[in-house]
PDB file of C-alpha atoms in Angstrom:
ATOM      1  CA  ALA A   1     133.140 114.315  58.505  1.00  0.00           C
ATOM      2  CA  GLN A   2     134.206 115.730  61.709  1.00  0.00           C
ATOM      3  CA  ASN A   3     130.849 117.162  62.597  1.00  0.00           C
ATOM      4  CA  ASP A   4     129.501 113.587  62.338  1.00  0.00           C
ATOM      5  CA  LEU A   5     131.815 112.197  64.482  1.00  0.00           C
ATOM      6  CA  ILE A   6     130.832 115.079  67.250  1.00  0.00           C
ATOM      7  CA  LYS A   7     127.532 114.256  66.299  1.00  0.00           C
ATOM      8  CA  THR A   8     128.021 110.496  67.016  1.00  0.00           C
ATOM      9  CA  VAL A   9     129.977 110.828  69.986  1.00  0.00           C
ATOM     10  CA  SER A  10     127.225 113.112  71.775  1.00  0.00           C
ATOM     11  CA  GLU A  11     124.161 110.781  70.771  1.00  0.00           C
ATOM     12  CA  LYS A  12     126.329 108.075  72.734  1.00  0.00           C
ATOM     13  CA  ALA A  13     127.068 109.824  75.575  1.00  0.00           C
ATOM     14  CA  GLU A  14     123.291 110.957  75.724  1.00  0.00           C
ATOM     15  CA  ASN A  15     122.398 107.467  75.156  1.00  0.00           C
ATOM     16  CA  LEU A  16     124.859 106.383  78.486  1.00  0.00           C
ATOM     17  CA  LEU A  17     123.530 109.384  80.537  1.00  0.00           C
ATOM     18  CA  LYS A  18     120.294 107.695  79.904  1.00  0.00           C
ATOM     19  CA  GLU A  19     120.964 104.502  80.752  1.00  0.00           C
ATOM     20  CA  ASN A  20     123.005 105.432  84.075  1.00  0.00           C
ATOM     21  CA  THR A  21     119.703 107.429  84.955  1.00  0.00           C
ATOM     22  CA  ASN A  22     117.566 104.132  84.439  1.00  0.00           C
ATOM     23  CA  ILE A  23     119.789 102.155  86.188  1.00  0.00           C
ATOM     24  CA  LEU A  24     120.273 105.047  88.975  1.00  0.00           C
ATOM     25  CA  ASN A  25     116.345 105.132  89.502  1.00  0.00           C
ATOM     26  CA  GLN A  26     116.055 101.161  89.828  1.00  0.00           C
ATOM     27  CA  GLU A  27     118.513 101.022  92.271  1.00  0.00           C
ATOM     28  CA  ILE A  28     117.151 103.725  94.139  1.00  0.00           C
ATOM     29  CA  THR A  29     113.447 102.295  94.127  1.00  0.00           C
ATOM     30  CA  ASP A  30     114.903  98.841  94.869  1.00  0.00           C
ATOM     31  CA  LEU A  31     116.258 100.984  98.403  1.00  0.00           C
ATOM     32  CA  ILE A  32     112.902 102.442  98.846  1.00  0.00           C
ATOM     33  CA  HIS A  33     111.329  98.934  98.338  1.00  0.00           C
ATOM     34  CA  GLU A  34     113.617  98.134 101.110  1.00  0.00           C
ATOM     35  CA  ILE A  35     112.518 100.541 103.619  1.00  0.00           C
ATOM     36  CA  LEU A  36     108.745  99.664 102.916  1.00  0.00           C
ATOM     37  CA  ASP A  37     109.285  96.176 102.863  1.00  0.00           C
ATOM     38  CA  ASP A  38     111.044  96.227 106.510  1.00  0.00           C
ATOM     39  CA  ALA A  39     108.764  98.704 107.922  1.00  0.00           C
ATOM     40  CA  SER A  40     105.753  97.189 106.937  1.00  0.00           C
ATOM     41  CA  THR A  41     106.917  93.536 107.618  1.00  0.00           C
ATOM     42  CA  TYR A  42     108.328  94.634 111.223  1.00  0.00           C
ATOM     43  CA  ALA A  43     104.908  96.216 111.621  1.00  0.00           C
ATOM     44  CA  ILE A  44     102.608  93.479 111.169  1.00  0.00           C
ATOM     45  CA  ASN A  45     105.209  91.023 112.780  1.00  0.00           C
ATOM     46  CA  GLN A  46     105.268  93.096 116.377  1.00  0.00           C
ATOM     47  CA  ALA A  47     101.237  93.463 115.622  1.00  0.00           C
ATOM     48  CA  LYS A  48     100.010  89.951 115.242  1.00  0.00           C
ATOM     49  CA  ILE A  49     101.554  88.187 118.272  1.00  0.00           C
ATOM     50  CA  LYS A  50      99.526  87.750 121.573  1.00  0.00           C
ATOM     51  CA  GLY A  51     100.089  91.123 123.311  1.00  0.00           C
ATOM     52  CA  GLY A  52     101.211  92.657 120.336  1.00  0.00           C
ATOM     53  CA  PHE A  53      98.779  95.376 120.775  1.00  0.00           C
ATOM     54  CA  ASN A  54      97.671  94.680 124.368  1.00  0.00           C
ATOM     55  CA  GLU A  55     101.138  94.885 125.969  1.00  0.00           C
ATOM     56  CA  ASN A  56     102.227  97.524 123.960  1.00  0.00           C
ATOM     57  CA  HIS A  57     101.393 100.987 125.439  1.00  0.00           C
ATOM     58  CA  LEU A  58     101.837 102.920 122.212  1.00  0.00           C
ATOM     59  CA  ILE A  59      99.179 101.278 120.527  1.00  0.00           C
ATOM     60  CA  ARG A  60      97.197  99.327 123.236  1.00  0.00           C
ATOM     61  CA  ILE A  61      93.473  99.599 122.393  1.00  0.00           C
ATOM     62  CA  LYS A  62      91.862 101.042 125.372  1.00  0.00           C
ATOM     63  CA  PHE A  63      87.961 101.755 126.069  1.00  0.00           C
ATOM     64  CA  PRO A  64      86.121 104.089 123.655  1.00  0.00           C
ATOM     65  CA  LEU A  65      87.335 108.033 124.868  1.00  0.00           C
ATOM     66  CA  GLU A  66      83.575 108.779 123.458  1.00  0.00           C
ATOM     67  CA  ALA A  67      82.346 106.173 125.937  1.00  0.00           C
ATOM     68  CA  LYS A  68      84.273 107.224 128.863  1.00  0.00           C
ATOM     69  CA  LYS A  69      81.232 108.187 131.019  1.00  0.00           C
ATOM     70  CA  ILE A  70      80.066 104.726 130.501  1.00  0.00           C
ATOM     71  CA  LYS A  71      83.470 103.199 131.763  1.00  0.00           C
ATOM     72  CA  ASP A  72      83.315 106.051 134.895  1.00  0.00           C
ATOM     73  CA  ALA A  73      79.981 104.957 135.649  1.00  0.00           C
ATOM     74  CA  LEU A  74      80.646 101.250 135.173  1.00  0.00           C
ATOM     75  CA  LYS A  75      83.716 101.495 137.627  1.00  0.00           C
ATOM     76  CA  LYS A  76      81.851 103.114 140.031  1.00  0.00           C
ATOM     77  CA  ILE A  77      79.766 100.358 140.298  1.00  0.00           C
ATOM     78  CA  GLY A  78      82.338  97.879 140.368  1.00  0.00           C
ATOM     79  CA  MET A  79      82.929  96.379 137.133  1.00  0.00           C
ATOM     80  CA  LYS A  80      86.478  97.560 136.825  1.00  0.00           C
ATOM     81  CA  LYS A  81      87.601  93.647 135.942  1.00  0.00           C
ATOM     82  CA  GLN A  82      84.871  93.411 133.357  1.00  0.00           C
ATOM     83  CA  ILE A  83      86.073  96.302 131.577  1.00  0.00           C
ATOM     84  CA  HIS A  84      89.720  95.387 131.439  1.00  0.00           C
ATOM     85  CA  ILE A  85      88.325  92.018 129.892  1.00  0.00           C
ATOM     86  CA  PHE A  86      86.718  94.012 127.101  1.00  0.00           C
ATOM     87  CA  GLU A  87      89.651  95.897 126.348  1.00  0.00           C
ATOM     88  CA  ASP A  88      91.919  92.662 126.418  1.00  0.00           C
ATOM     89  CA  ASN A  89      89.414  91.219 124.025  1.00  0.00           C
ATOM     90  CA  MET A  90      89.491  94.566 121.531  1.00  0.00           C
ATOM     91  CA  ASN A  91      93.111  94.206 121.620  1.00  0.00           C
ATOM     92  CA  ALA A  92      93.032  90.666 121.004  1.00  0.00           C
ATOM     93  CA  SER A  93      90.548  91.022 117.908  1.00  0.00           C
ATOM     94  CA  ALA A  94      93.248  93.623 116.431  1.00  0.00           C
ATOM     95  CA  GLU A  95      96.292  91.290 116.646  1.00  0.00           C
ATOM     96  CA  HIS A  96      94.470  88.635 115.282  1.00  0.00           C
ATOM     97  CA  ALA A  97      93.438  91.148 112.090  1.00  0.00           C
ATOM     98  CA  SER A  98      96.827  92.794 112.201  1.00  0.00           C
ATOM     99  CA  ASN A  99      98.213  89.571 109.433  1.00  0.00           C
ATOM    100  CA  GLN A 100      96.134  90.235 106.650  1.00  0.00           C
ATOM    101  CA  ALA A 101      97.538  93.762 106.099  1.00  0.00           C
ATOM    102  CA  LEU A 102     100.642  92.550 104.824  1.00  0.00           C
ATOM    103  CA  ALA A 103      99.218  91.606 101.607  1.00  0.00           C
ATOM    104  CA  VAL A 104      97.558  95.303 100.911  1.00  0.00           C
ATOM    105  CA  PHE A 105     101.156  96.761 101.763  1.00  0.00           C
ATOM    106  CA  LYS A 106     102.692  94.521  99.586  1.00  0.00           C
ATOM    107  CA  ARG A 107     100.691  95.758  96.699  1.00  0.00           C
ATOM    108  CA  ALA A 108     100.892  99.337  97.762  1.00  0.00           C
ATOM    109  CA  ILE A 109     104.824  98.849  97.804  1.00  0.00           C
ATOM    110  CA  ASN A 110     104.819  97.223  94.281  1.00  0.00           C
ATOM    111  CA  ASN A 111     102.843  99.905  92.580  1.00  0.00           C
ATOM    112  CA  MET A 112     105.412 102.832  93.650  1.00  0.00           C
ATOM    113  CA  ASN A 113     106.842 104.518  90.617  1.00  0.00           C
ATOM    114  CA  ILE A 114     110.173 106.527  90.865  1.00  0.00           C
ATOM    115  CA  ASP A 115     108.594 109.567  91.579  1.00  0.00           C
ATOM    116  CA  ASP A 116     107.044 108.227  94.591  1.00  0.00           C
ATOM    117  CA  ALA A 117     110.599 106.808  95.440  1.00  0.00           C
ATOM    118  CA  TYR A 118     112.519 110.415  94.975  1.00  0.00           C
ATOM    119  CA  SER A 119     109.187 112.228  97.258  1.00  0.00           C
ATOM    120  CA  ILE A 120     110.010 109.619 100.076  1.00  0.00           C
ATOM    121  CA  ILE A 121     113.832 110.389  99.852  1.00  0.00           C
ATOM    122  CA  ASN A 122     112.884 114.407 100.084  1.00  0.00           C
ATOM    123  CA  GLY A 123     110.188 113.706 102.775  1.00  0.00           C
ATOM    124  CA  GLU A 124     110.226 113.771 106.475  1.00  0.00           C
ATOM    125  CA  ASP A 125     111.506 110.649 108.190  1.00  0.00           C
ATOM    126  CA  ASP A 126     108.009 108.933 108.183  1.00  0.00           C
ATOM    127  CA  ALA A 127     107.827 109.511 104.610  1.00  0.00           C
ATOM    128  CA  ALA A 128     107.574 106.159 103.344  1.00  0.00           C
ATOM    129  CA  THR A 129     104.769 105.337 105.946  1.00  0.00           C
ATOM    130  CA  SER A 130     103.242 108.423 104.577  1.00  0.00           C
ATOM    131  CA  TYR A 131     103.138 106.711 101.513  1.00  0.00           C
ATOM    132  CA  LEU A 132     101.774 103.354 102.445  1.00  0.00           C
ATOM    133  CA  LYS A 133      99.195 104.962 104.429  1.00  0.00           C
ATOM    134  CA  ARG A 134      98.044 107.446 101.449  1.00  0.00           C
ATOM    135  CA  SER A 135      98.048 104.434  99.152  1.00  0.00           C
ATOM    136  CA  SER A 136      96.942 101.494 100.842  1.00  0.00           C
ATOM    137  CA  ILE A 137      94.127 103.155 103.252  1.00  0.00           C
ATOM    138  CA  GLN A 138      91.255 102.544 100.620  1.00  0.00           C
ATOM    139  CA  LYS A 139      92.008  98.658 100.923  1.00  0.00           C
ATOM    140  CA  LEU A 140      92.986  98.434 103.865  1.00  0.00           C
ATOM    141  CA  ASN A 141      90.268  99.834 105.798  1.00  0.00           C
ATOM    142  CA  PRO A 142      87.359  97.412 104.518  1.00  0.00           C
ATOM    143  CA  LEU A 143      89.866  94.228 104.565  1.00  0.00           C
ATOM    144  CA  ILE A 144      90.726  94.613 108.555  1.00  0.00           C
ATOM    145  CA  LYS A 145      86.967  95.686 109.259  1.00  0.00           C
ATOM    146  CA  MET A 146      85.563  92.287 107.726  1.00  0.00           C
ATOM    147  CA  ILE A 147      88.579  90.559 110.178  1.00  0.00           C
ATOM    148  CA  ILE A 148      87.601  92.586 113.043  1.00  0.00           C
ATOM    149  CA  SER A 149      84.020  92.115 112.840  1.00  0.00           C
ATOM    150  CA  SER A 150      85.037  87.964 112.722  1.00  0.00           C
ATOM    151  CA  SER A 151      87.282  88.370 115.594  1.00  0.00           C
ATOM    152  CA  MET A 152      84.906  90.589 117.546  1.00  0.00           C
ATOM    153  CA  LYS A 153      82.846  87.007 117.666  1.00  0.00           C
ATOM    154  CA  ASP A 154      85.518  84.654 118.127  1.00  0.00           C
ATOM    155  CA  PHE A 155      86.824  86.715 120.959  1.00  0.00           C
ATOM    156  CA  LYS A 156      83.195  88.214 122.433  1.00  0.00           C
ATOM    157  CA  VAL A 157      84.012  91.365 121.965  1.00  0.00           C
ATOM    158  CA  LEU A 158      80.783  92.308 121.007  1.00  0.00           C
ATOM    159  CA  GLU A 159      79.044  89.931 123.770  1.00  0.00           C
ATOM    160  CA  ASN A 160      81.280  91.922 126.294  1.00  0.00           C
ATOM    161  CA  TRP A 161      80.376  94.823 125.431  1.00  0.00           C
ATOM    162  CA  GLU A 162      76.381  94.732 125.104  1.00  0.00           C
ATOM    163  CA  ASN A 163      77.145  93.120 128.706  1.00  0.00           C
ATOM    164  CA  LEU A 164      78.786  96.246 129.862  1.00  0.00           C
ATOM    165  CA  ILE A 165      76.273  98.358 128.196  1.00  0.00           C
ATOM    166  CA  SER A 166      73.183  96.688 129.537  1.00  0.00           C
ATOM    167  CA  ARG A 167      74.649  97.355 133.027  1.00  0.00           C
ATOM    168  CA  TYR A 168      75.219 100.894 132.381  1.00  0.00           C
ATOM    169  CA  ASN A 169      71.669 101.306 130.748  1.00  0.00           C
ATOM    170  CA  LYS A 170      70.654  99.818 134.354  1.00  0.00           C
ATOM    171  CA  ILE A 171      72.211 102.643 136.327  1.00  0.00           C
ATOM    172  CA  PRO A 172      69.539 105.379 137.150  1.00  0.00           C
ATOM    173  CA  PHE A 173      69.353 108.320 135.073  1.00  0.00           C
ATOM    174  CA  SER A 174      72.020 107.334 132.331  1.00  0.00           C
ATOM    175  CA  LYS A 175      72.268 108.579 128.925  1.00  0.00           C
ATOM    176  CA  LYS A 176      72.044 106.010 126.027  1.00  0.00           C
ATOM    177  CA  ILE A 177      75.006 106.403 123.414  1.00  0.00           C
ATOM    178  CA  ASP A 178      75.282 105.282 119.993  1.00  0.00           C
ATOM    179  CA  PHE A 179      78.689 104.101 119.199  1.00  0.00           C
ATOM    180  CA  ASP A 180      79.989 102.075 116.034  1.00  0.00           C
ATOM    181  CA  LEU A 181      82.452  99.739 117.788  1.00  0.00           C
ATOM    182  CA  GLU A 182      83.438  97.862 114.755  1.00  0.00           C
ATOM    183  CA  GLU A 183      84.799 100.824 113.322  1.00  0.00           C
ATOM    184  CA  TYR A 184      86.674 102.220 116.379  1.00  0.00           C
ATOM    185  CA  ILE A 185      88.212  98.708 116.632  1.00  0.00           C
ATOM    186  CA  THR A 186      89.331  98.655 112.666  1.00  0.00           C
ATOM    187  CA  SER A 187      90.633 102.234 112.942  1.00  0.00           C
ATOM    188  CA  GLN A 188      92.957 101.458 116.031  1.00  0.00           C
ATOM    189  CA  THR A 189      94.051  98.644 114.629  1.00  0.00           C
ATOM    190  CA  ILE A 190      95.153 100.299 111.650  1.00  0.00           C
ATOM    191  CA  ASN A 191      96.531 103.599 113.169  1.00  0.00           C
ATOM    192  CA  GLY A 192      98.581 101.106 115.399  1.00  0.00           C
ATOM    193  CA  LEU A 193      99.942  99.733 112.938  1.00  0.00           C
ATOM    194  CA  PHE A 194     101.311 102.471 111.125  1.00  0.00           C
ATOM    195  CA  ILE A 195     102.544 103.998 114.500  1.00  0.00           C
ATOM    196  CA  LEU A 196     104.884 100.507 114.839  1.00  0.00           C
ATOM    197  CA  MET A 197     105.862 101.168 111.145  1.00  0.00           C
ATOM    198  CA  GLN A 198     106.334 104.712 111.281  1.00  0.00           C
ATOM    199  CA  SER A 199     108.949 104.066 114.730  1.00  0.00           C
ATOM    200  CA  HIS A 200     110.851 101.460 112.586  1.00  0.00           C
ATOM    201  CA  GLU A 201     111.228 103.532 109.644  1.00  0.00           C
ATOM    202  CA  ARG A 202     113.025 105.779 111.520  1.00  0.00           C
ATOM    203  CA  ILE A 203     115.360 103.422 112.551  1.00  0.00           C
ATOM    204  CA  ILE A 204     116.515 101.871 109.499  1.00  0.00           C
ATOM    205  CA  ARG A 205     116.216 105.426 107.440  1.00  0.00           C
ATOM    206  CA  LYS A 206     119.588 106.481 108.206  1.00  0.00           C
ATOM    207  CA  ASP A 207     121.159 103.366 106.860  1.00  0.00           C
ATOM    208  CA  ILE A 208     119.085 103.655 103.838  1.00  0.00           C
ATOM    209  CA  GLU A 209     120.018 107.318 103.021  1.00  0.00           C
ATOM    210  CA  LEU A 210     123.431 106.394 103.250  1.00  0.00           C
ATOM    211  CA  LYS A 211     123.321 103.993 100.680  1.00  0.00           C
ATOM    212  CA  ILE A 212     121.126 106.292  98.416  1.00  0.00           C
ATOM    213  CA  ASN A 213     123.875 109.061  98.975  1.00  0.00           C
ATOM    214  CA  THR A 214     125.982 106.437  97.708  1.00  0.00           C
ATOM    215  CA  LEU A 215     124.241 105.912  94.375  1.00  0.00           C
ATOM    216  CA  LEU A 216     123.779 109.289  93.673  1.00  0.00           C
ATOM    217  CA  ASN A 217     127.614 109.995  94.076  1.00  0.00           C
ATOM    218  CA  LYS A 218     128.353 107.046  91.863  1.00  0.00           C
ATOM    219  CA  TYR A 219     126.108 108.778  88.749  1.00  0.00           C
TER     220      TYR A 219
END
């Protein structure tokens, strides 16, 4: 009879441990959600406003480095102002497209499991951003590219680009360049969002880690 009692107590203790583990896992997952939600919302809110890209030196989209010889040649013939307008319009396109990324981030956050959460806890100070990048990039890239394609028309980016290229091609001995401008602005927009997210995660992460340590000590 005593052996049966010991077995019953042991089983109850094991069930209690499992219950506590499940509660702990859920609370940790909720805290990691908090990091991801906060960082992604911050990035979108900073990027989507007028000047969000254009006035932030960390993410401002500049004339494509691959086309630097075009920029240099055009500046020599007095087209510095046109180049500046072109860059402004690229950044306006990025700002317009950024708001569409939040839904993709939300889906990635909701799909996070406890293993992902613990990986983020044990990772670097930008681990949450890295997780979002890995889990959302495949869906994010075509979505942003589609919006960028539309925005490029609205802000006359392609028209500006073609005018610049046309002037460049008239320069004697100029060498033509094959460049995917749409893909360039898309990748720069996405990179900009993750740069903003990363910087914000590093700020809020210490507070979240303190809460997580409190939870771990609690159980």
